[in-house]
XYZ file of C-alpha atoms in Angstrom:
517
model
C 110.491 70.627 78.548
C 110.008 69.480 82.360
C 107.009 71.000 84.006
C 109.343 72.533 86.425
C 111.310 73.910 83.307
C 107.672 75.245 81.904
C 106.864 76.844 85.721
C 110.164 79.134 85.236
C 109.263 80.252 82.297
C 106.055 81.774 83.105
C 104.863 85.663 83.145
C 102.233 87.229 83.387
C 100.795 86.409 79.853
C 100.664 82.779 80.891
C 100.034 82.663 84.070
C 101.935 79.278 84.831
C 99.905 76.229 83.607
C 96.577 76.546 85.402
C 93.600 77.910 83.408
C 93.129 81.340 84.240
C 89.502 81.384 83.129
C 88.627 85.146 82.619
C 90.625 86.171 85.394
C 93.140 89.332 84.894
C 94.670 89.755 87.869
C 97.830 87.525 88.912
C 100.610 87.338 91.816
C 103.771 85.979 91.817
C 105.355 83.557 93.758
C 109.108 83.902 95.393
C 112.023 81.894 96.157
C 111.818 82.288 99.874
C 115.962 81.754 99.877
C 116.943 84.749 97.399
C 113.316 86.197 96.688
C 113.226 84.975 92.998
C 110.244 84.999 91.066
C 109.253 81.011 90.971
C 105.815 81.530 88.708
C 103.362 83.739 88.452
C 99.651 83.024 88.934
C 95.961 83.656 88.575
C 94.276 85.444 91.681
C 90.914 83.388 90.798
C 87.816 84.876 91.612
C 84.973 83.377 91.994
C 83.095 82.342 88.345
C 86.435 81.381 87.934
C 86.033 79.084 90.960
C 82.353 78.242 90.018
C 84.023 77.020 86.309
C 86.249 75.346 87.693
C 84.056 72.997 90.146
C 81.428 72.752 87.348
C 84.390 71.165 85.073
C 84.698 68.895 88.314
C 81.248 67.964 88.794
C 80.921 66.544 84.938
C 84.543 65.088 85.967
C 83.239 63.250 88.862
C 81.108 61.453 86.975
C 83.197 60.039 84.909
C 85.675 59.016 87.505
C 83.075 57.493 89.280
C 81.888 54.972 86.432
C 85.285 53.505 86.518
C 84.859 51.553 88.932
C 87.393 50.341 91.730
C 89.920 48.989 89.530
C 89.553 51.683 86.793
C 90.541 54.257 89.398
C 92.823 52.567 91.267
C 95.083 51.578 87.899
C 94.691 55.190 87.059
C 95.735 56.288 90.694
C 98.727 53.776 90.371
C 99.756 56.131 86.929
C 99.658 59.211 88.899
C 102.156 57.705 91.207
C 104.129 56.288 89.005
C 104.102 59.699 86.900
C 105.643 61.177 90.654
C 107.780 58.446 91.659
C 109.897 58.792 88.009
C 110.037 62.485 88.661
C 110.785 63.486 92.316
C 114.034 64.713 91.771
C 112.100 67.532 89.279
C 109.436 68.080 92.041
C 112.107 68.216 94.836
C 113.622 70.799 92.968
C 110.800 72.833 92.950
C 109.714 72.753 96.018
C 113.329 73.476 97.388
C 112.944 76.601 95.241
C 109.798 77.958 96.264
C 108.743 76.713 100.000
C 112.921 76.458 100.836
C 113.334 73.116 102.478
C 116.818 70.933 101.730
C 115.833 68.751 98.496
C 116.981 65.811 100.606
C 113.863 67.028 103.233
C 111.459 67.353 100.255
C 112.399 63.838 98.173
C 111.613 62.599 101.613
C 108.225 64.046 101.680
C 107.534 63.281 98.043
C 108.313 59.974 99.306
C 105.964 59.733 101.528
C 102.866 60.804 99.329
C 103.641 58.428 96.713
C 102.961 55.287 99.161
C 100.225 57.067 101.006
C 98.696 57.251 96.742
C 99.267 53.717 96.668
C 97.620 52.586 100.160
C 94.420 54.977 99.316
C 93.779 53.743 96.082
C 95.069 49.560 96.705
C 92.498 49.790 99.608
C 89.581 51.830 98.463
C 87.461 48.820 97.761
C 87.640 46.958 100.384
C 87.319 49.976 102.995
C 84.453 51.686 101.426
C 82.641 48.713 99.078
C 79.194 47.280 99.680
C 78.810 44.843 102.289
C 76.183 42.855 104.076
C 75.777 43.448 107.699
C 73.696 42.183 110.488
C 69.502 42.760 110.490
C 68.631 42.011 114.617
C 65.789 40.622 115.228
C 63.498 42.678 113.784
C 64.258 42.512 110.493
C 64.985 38.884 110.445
C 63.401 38.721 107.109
C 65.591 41.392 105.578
C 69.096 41.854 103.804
C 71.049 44.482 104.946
C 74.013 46.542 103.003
C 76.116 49.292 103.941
C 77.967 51.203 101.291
C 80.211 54.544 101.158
C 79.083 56.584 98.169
C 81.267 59.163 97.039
C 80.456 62.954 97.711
C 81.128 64.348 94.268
C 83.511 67.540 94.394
C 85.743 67.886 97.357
C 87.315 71.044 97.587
C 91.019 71.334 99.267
C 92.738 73.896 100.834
C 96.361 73.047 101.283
C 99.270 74.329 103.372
C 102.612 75.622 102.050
C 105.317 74.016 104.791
C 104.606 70.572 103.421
C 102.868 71.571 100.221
C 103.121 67.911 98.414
C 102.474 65.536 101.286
C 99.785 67.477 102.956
C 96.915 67.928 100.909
C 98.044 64.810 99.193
C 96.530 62.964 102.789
C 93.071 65.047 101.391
C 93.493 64.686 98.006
C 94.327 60.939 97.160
C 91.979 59.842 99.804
C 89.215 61.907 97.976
C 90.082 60.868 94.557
C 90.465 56.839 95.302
C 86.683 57.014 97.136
C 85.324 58.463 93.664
C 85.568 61.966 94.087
C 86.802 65.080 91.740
C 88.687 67.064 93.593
C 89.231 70.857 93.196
C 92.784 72.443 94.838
C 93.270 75.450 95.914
C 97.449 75.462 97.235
C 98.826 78.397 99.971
C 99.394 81.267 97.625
C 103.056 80.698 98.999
C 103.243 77.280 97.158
C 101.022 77.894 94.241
C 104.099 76.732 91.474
C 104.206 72.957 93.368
C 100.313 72.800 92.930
C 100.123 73.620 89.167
C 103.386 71.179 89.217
C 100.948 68.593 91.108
C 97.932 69.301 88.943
C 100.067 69.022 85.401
C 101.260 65.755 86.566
C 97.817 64.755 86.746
C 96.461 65.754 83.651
C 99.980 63.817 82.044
C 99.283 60.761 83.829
C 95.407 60.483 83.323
C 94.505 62.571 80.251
C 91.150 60.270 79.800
C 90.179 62.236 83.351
C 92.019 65.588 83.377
C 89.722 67.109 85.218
C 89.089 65.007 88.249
C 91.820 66.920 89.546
C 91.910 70.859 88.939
C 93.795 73.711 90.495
C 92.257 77.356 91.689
C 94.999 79.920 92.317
C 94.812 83.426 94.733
C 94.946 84.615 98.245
C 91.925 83.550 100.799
C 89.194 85.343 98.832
C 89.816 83.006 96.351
C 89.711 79.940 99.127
C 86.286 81.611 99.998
C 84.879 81.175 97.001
C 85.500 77.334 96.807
C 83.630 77.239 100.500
C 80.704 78.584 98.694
C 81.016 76.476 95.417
C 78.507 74.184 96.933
C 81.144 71.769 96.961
C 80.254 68.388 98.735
C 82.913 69.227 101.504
C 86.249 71.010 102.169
C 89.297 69.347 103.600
C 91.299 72.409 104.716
C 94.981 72.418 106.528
C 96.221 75.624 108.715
C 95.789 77.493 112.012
C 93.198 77.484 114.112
C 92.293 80.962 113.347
C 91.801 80.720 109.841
C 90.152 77.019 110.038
C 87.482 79.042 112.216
C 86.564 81.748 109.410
C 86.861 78.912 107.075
C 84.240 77.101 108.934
C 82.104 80.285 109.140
C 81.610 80.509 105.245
C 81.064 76.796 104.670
C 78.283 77.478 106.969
C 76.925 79.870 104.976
C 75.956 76.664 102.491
C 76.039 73.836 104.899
C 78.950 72.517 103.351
C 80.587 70.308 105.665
C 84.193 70.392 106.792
C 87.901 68.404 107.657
C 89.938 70.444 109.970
C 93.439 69.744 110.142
C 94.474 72.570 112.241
C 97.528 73.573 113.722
C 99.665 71.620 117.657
C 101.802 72.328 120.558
C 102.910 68.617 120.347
C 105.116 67.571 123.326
C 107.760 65.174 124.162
C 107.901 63.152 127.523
C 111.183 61.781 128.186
C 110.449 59.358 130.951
C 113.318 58.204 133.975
C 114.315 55.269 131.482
C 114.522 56.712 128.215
C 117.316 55.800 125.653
C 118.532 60.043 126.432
C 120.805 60.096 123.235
C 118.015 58.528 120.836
C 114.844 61.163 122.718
C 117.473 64.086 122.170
C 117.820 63.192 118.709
C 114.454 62.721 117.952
C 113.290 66.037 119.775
C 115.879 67.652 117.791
C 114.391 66.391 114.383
C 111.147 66.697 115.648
C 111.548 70.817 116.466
C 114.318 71.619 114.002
C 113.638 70.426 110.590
C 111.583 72.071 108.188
C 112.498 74.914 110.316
C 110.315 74.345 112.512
C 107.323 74.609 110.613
C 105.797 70.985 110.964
C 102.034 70.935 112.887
C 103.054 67.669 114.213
C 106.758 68.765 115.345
C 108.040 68.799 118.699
C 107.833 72.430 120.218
C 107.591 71.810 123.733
C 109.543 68.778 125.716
C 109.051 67.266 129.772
C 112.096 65.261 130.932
C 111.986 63.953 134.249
C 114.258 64.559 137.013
C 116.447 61.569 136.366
C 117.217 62.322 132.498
C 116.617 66.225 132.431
C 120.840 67.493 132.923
C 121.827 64.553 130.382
C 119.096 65.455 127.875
C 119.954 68.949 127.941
C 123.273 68.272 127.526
C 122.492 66.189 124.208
C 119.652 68.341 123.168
C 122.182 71.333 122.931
C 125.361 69.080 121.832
C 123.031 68.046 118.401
C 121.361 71.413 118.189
C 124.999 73.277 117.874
C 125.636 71.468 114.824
C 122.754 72.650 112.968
C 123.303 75.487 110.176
C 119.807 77.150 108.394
C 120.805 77.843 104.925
C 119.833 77.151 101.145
C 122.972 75.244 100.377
C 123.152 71.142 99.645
C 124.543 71.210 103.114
C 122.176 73.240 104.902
C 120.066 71.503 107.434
C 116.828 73.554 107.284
C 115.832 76.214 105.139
C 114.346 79.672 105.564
C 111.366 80.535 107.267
C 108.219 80.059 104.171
C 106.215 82.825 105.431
C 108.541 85.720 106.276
C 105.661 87.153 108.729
C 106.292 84.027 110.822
C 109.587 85.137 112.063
C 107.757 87.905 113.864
C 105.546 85.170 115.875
C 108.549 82.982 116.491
C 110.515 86.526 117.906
C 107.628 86.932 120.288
C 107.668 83.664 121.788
C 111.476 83.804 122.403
C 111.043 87.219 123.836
C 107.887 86.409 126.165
C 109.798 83.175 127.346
C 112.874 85.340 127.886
C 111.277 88.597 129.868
C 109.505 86.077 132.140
C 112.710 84.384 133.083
C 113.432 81.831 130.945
C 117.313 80.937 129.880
C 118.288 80.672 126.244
C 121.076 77.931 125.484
C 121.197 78.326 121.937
C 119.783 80.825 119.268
C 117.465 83.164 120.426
C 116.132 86.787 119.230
C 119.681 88.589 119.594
C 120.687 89.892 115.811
C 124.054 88.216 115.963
C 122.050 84.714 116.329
C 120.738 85.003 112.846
C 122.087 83.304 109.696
C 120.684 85.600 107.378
C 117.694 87.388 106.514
C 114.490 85.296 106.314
C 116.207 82.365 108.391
C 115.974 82.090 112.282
C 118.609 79.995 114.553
C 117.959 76.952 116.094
C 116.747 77.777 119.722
C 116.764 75.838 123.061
C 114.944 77.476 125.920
C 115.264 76.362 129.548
C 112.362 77.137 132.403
C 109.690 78.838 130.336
C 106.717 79.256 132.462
C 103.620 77.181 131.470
C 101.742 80.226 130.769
C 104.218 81.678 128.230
C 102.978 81.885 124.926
C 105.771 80.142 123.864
C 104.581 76.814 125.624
C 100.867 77.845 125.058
C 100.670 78.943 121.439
C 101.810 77.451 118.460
C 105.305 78.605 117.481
C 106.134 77.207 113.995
C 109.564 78.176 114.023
C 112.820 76.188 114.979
C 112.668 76.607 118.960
C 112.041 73.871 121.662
C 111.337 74.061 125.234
C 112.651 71.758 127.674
C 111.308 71.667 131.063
C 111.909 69.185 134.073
C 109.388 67.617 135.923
C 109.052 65.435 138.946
C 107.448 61.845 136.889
C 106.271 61.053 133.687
C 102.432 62.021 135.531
C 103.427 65.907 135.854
C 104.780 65.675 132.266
C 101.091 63.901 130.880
C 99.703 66.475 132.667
C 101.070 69.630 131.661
C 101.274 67.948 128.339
C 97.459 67.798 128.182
C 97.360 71.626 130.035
C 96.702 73.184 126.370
C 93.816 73.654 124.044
C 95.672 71.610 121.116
C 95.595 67.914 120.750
C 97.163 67.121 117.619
C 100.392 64.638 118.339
C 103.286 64.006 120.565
C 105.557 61.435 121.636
C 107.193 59.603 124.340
C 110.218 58.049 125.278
C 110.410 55.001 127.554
C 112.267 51.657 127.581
C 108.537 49.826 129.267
C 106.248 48.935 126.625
C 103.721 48.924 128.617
C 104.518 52.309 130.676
C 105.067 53.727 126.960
C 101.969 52.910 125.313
C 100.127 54.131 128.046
C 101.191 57.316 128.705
C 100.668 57.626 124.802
C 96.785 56.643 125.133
C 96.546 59.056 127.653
C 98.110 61.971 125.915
C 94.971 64.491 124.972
C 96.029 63.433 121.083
C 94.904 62.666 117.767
C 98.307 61.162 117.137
C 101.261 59.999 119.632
C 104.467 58.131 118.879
C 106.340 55.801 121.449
C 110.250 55.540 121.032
C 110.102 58.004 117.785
C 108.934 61.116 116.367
C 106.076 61.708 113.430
C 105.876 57.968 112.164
C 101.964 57.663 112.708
C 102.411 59.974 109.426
C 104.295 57.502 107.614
C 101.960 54.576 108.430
C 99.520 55.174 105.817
C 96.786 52.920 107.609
C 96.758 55.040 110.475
C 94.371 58.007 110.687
C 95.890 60.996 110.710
C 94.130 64.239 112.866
C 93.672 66.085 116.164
C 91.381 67.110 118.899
C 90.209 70.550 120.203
C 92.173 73.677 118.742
C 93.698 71.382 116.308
C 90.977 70.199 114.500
C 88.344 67.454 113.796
C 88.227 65.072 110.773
C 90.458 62.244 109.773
C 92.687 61.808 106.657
C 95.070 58.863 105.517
C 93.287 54.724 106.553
C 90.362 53.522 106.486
C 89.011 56.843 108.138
C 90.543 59.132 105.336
C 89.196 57.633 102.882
C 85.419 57.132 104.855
C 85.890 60.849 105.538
C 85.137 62.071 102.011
C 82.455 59.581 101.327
C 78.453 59.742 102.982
C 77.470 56.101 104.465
C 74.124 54.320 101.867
C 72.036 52.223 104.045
C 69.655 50.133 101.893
C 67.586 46.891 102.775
C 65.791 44.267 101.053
C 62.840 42.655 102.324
C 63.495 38.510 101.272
C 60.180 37.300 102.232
C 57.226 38.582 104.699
C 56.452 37.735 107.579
C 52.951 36.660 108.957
C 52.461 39.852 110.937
C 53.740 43.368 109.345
C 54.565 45.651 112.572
C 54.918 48.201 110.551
C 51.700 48.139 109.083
C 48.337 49.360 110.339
C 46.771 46.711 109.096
C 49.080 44.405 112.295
C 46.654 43.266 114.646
C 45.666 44.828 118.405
C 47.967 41.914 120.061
C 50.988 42.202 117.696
C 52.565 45.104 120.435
C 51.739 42.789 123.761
C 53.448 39.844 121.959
C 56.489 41.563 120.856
C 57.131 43.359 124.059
C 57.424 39.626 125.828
C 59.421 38.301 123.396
C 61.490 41.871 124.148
C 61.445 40.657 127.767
C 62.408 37.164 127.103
C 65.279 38.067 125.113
C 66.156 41.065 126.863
C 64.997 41.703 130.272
C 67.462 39.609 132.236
C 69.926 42.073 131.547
C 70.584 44.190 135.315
């Protein structure tokens, strides 16, 4: 039996396949499409939690004696264990978060390489290495090591509920950690799938990665596990409470929070390719991508053509749960209520609606919302302020590529964006200057395919770093040590050194470095 074909056949007795400790209570989770029970769960409370991370801590251990290779070859199982089965897990999350199985192999996709990159380059990213003394400690060795935290505790998302903790969790796991997972109670099926997998691939080490189940009580109980830190993905509004009761323990934290990425289509932009990518970029997934497109500036030489595009692509879209459906339904249901705000703020303050919009006769079906293209919505509507999440996408003209940077940097998020330009060099720097973790020149969201690159925003969308070389430092605490090789005729940090020892070394501090003006 396939672990998806063990997930359906869950009740309440069973509670899927995650250990439900002592816990009584459980929850189900629904096929956002038709409403159909996909598994029912645990609501974990917290000495379920505490268990749990316990198992992990005695876990850690282990996983940390095996070394570099002995983790990576067991990382390289795990993916392997995916990669043969992604149709199964496509299938499953199609069912239960409601994305086209074509959208979710492609997701799959990517958290199998960014697996491979975190554990083929754990070693030499975070492995002991020599590194300079200065002149002071002339007669020391110095080394600089990343040490592994122990038990890092993840909160994941549910609109890309494989590829998004994944960026927390592999990068944990390949630095040495355990790691504890606690998916969106919307997604909990494709974490016990995720979890299962594990425990299949690497049964020497099943519990280096373990799964806690429930709503956000249960999420605040693995804040005050005394976990050795918390990667969490979601809005800025529940990253900030999140924050509040790691405080309560100092437990420190990743924020990968939510965007209001932007577009700039500059005066020589390839017009067909931007329109397609801002299309992709604010449709798919239904909108519900941190790092999609929501708001675009065109300049005044592109803006009529790019509309024209924009709205020629958009028209052929069609929401549905069918193979030939281009996004699915909305995840959350509640989020349709956000996304009808935004349409309706943009709307009442003037703004012109070229497709979709809030009218009933726009609408698919229940649970789904139609693709929307709004026309001159003022800056201050929330629907170029706030984070939408839905399938909508403003398009605004502006005199230059400088009044687009700016009003693209005229929010409190900084998580991604792109631009479109023909000059390398006008391209790449309009992209440095974008208030961004993340921007993309020519294309949409490939910084998150690039698993080298770090991945993570600035201001309301967060702090931290997964995915590279600063993923996997980010769940790891930097081990100074030095070794003294031989002493030196004076000690200056003895009291035995003698009265002169401070005169002489503050001339040789002059000689060496008080030409500098």
């Amino acid at each position: 039996m396939s672990l998806a074909e063990e997930l359906d056949a869950v009740d309440a007795g069973t509670a899927g396949t995650v250990d439900r400790h002592s816990t009584t209570e459980t929850f189900e989770s629904t096929a956002p499409a038709s409403g159909a029970v996909v598994g029912v769960f645990p609501v974990h409370d917290a000495a379920a939690v505490e268990e749990t991370v316990a198992r992990a801590r005695t876990a850690a251990e282990q996983w940390a004696a095996l070394g570099w290779d002995g983790r990576k070859q067991r990382l390289s199982a795990y993916r392997g264990y995916l990669a043969r089965r992604m149709h199964e897990l496509a299938d499953l999350v199609h069912r239960e978060n409601g994305k086209p199985h074509a959208d979710a192999i492609l997701e799959i996709t990517l958290a199998v390489d960014h697996l491979a990159w975190a554990g083929g380059h754990a070693r030499k990213s975070l492995g002991p290495r020599k590194v300079p003394t200065g002149l002071l400690a002339a007669n020391h060795t110095a080394y600089l090591e990343y040490q592994p935290l122990g038990v890092v505790g993840v909160i994941g998302p549910w609109n890309y509920p494989v590829f998004t903790p994944m960026g927390s969790i592999a990068y944990a796991l390949a630095a040495g950690n355990a790691v504890v997972f606690k998916p969106s109670e919307y997604t909990p099926a494709v974490g016990a799938w995720l979890a299962a997998a594990w425990r299949a691939a690497v049964p020497d080490v099943p519990d280096a990665f373990q799964l806690v189940t429930g709503f956000g009580e249960t999420g605040a109980a693995l804040c005050r596990a005394h976990v050795g830190k918390i990667a969490f993905t979601g809005s800025a509004a529940t990253g900030k409470k999140v924050m509040a009761t790691c405080a309560e323990t100092l437990t420190p934290v990743l924020m990968e929070l939510g965007g209001k990425d932007a577009m700039i289509v500059d005066d020589d932009a390839d017009v067909v390719a931007a329109a397609d990518a801002a299309v992709w970029g604010s449709m798919s997934n239904g909108g519900q991508t941190c790092i999609g497109i929501e708001r675009v500036y065109a300049t005044e030489a592109v803006y009529d053509r790019f509309v024209t595009e924009v709205t020629n692509q958009v028209r052929n879209l069609r929401p549905g749960s069918d193979g030939e459906a281009t996004y699915g339904p909305m995840t959350m249901p509640s989020q349709i209520d956000i996304v009808n705000r935004h349409v309706a703020d943009a709307t009442a303050a003037g703004a012109r609606v070229v497709t979709g919009g809030t009218d009933a006769d726009a609408y698919p079906a229940e649970g789904y919302v139609a693709p929307t293209v709004l026309l001159d919505v003022p800056e201050n509507s929330s629907a170029v302020q706030e984070e939408t999440f839905g399938p909508t996408i403003t398009i605004t003209r502006v005199r230059d590529a400088e009044e687009a940077l700016a009003r693209t940097n005229a929010t409190t998020y900084g998580l991604a964006g792109s631009v479109f330009s023909k000059s390398k060099e006008r391209g790449l720097d309009l992209a440095r200057r974008m208030k961004s973790g993340m921007t993309s020149v020519n294309s949409v969201l490939t910084f998150a395919s690039v698993p080298a690159l770090p991945f993570g925003g600035v201001g309301d969308s967060g702090f931290g770093r997964i995915h590279g070389e600063d993923g996997l430092k980010e769940f790891t605490r930097a081990k100074a040590i030095t070794r003294q090789n031989y002493a030196l005729p004076v000690n200056l940090m003895s009291f035995s050194r003698p009265a002169s020892a401070a005169d002489a070394l503050a001339r040789v501090m002059g000689m060496v470095h008080g030409k500098h003006r």
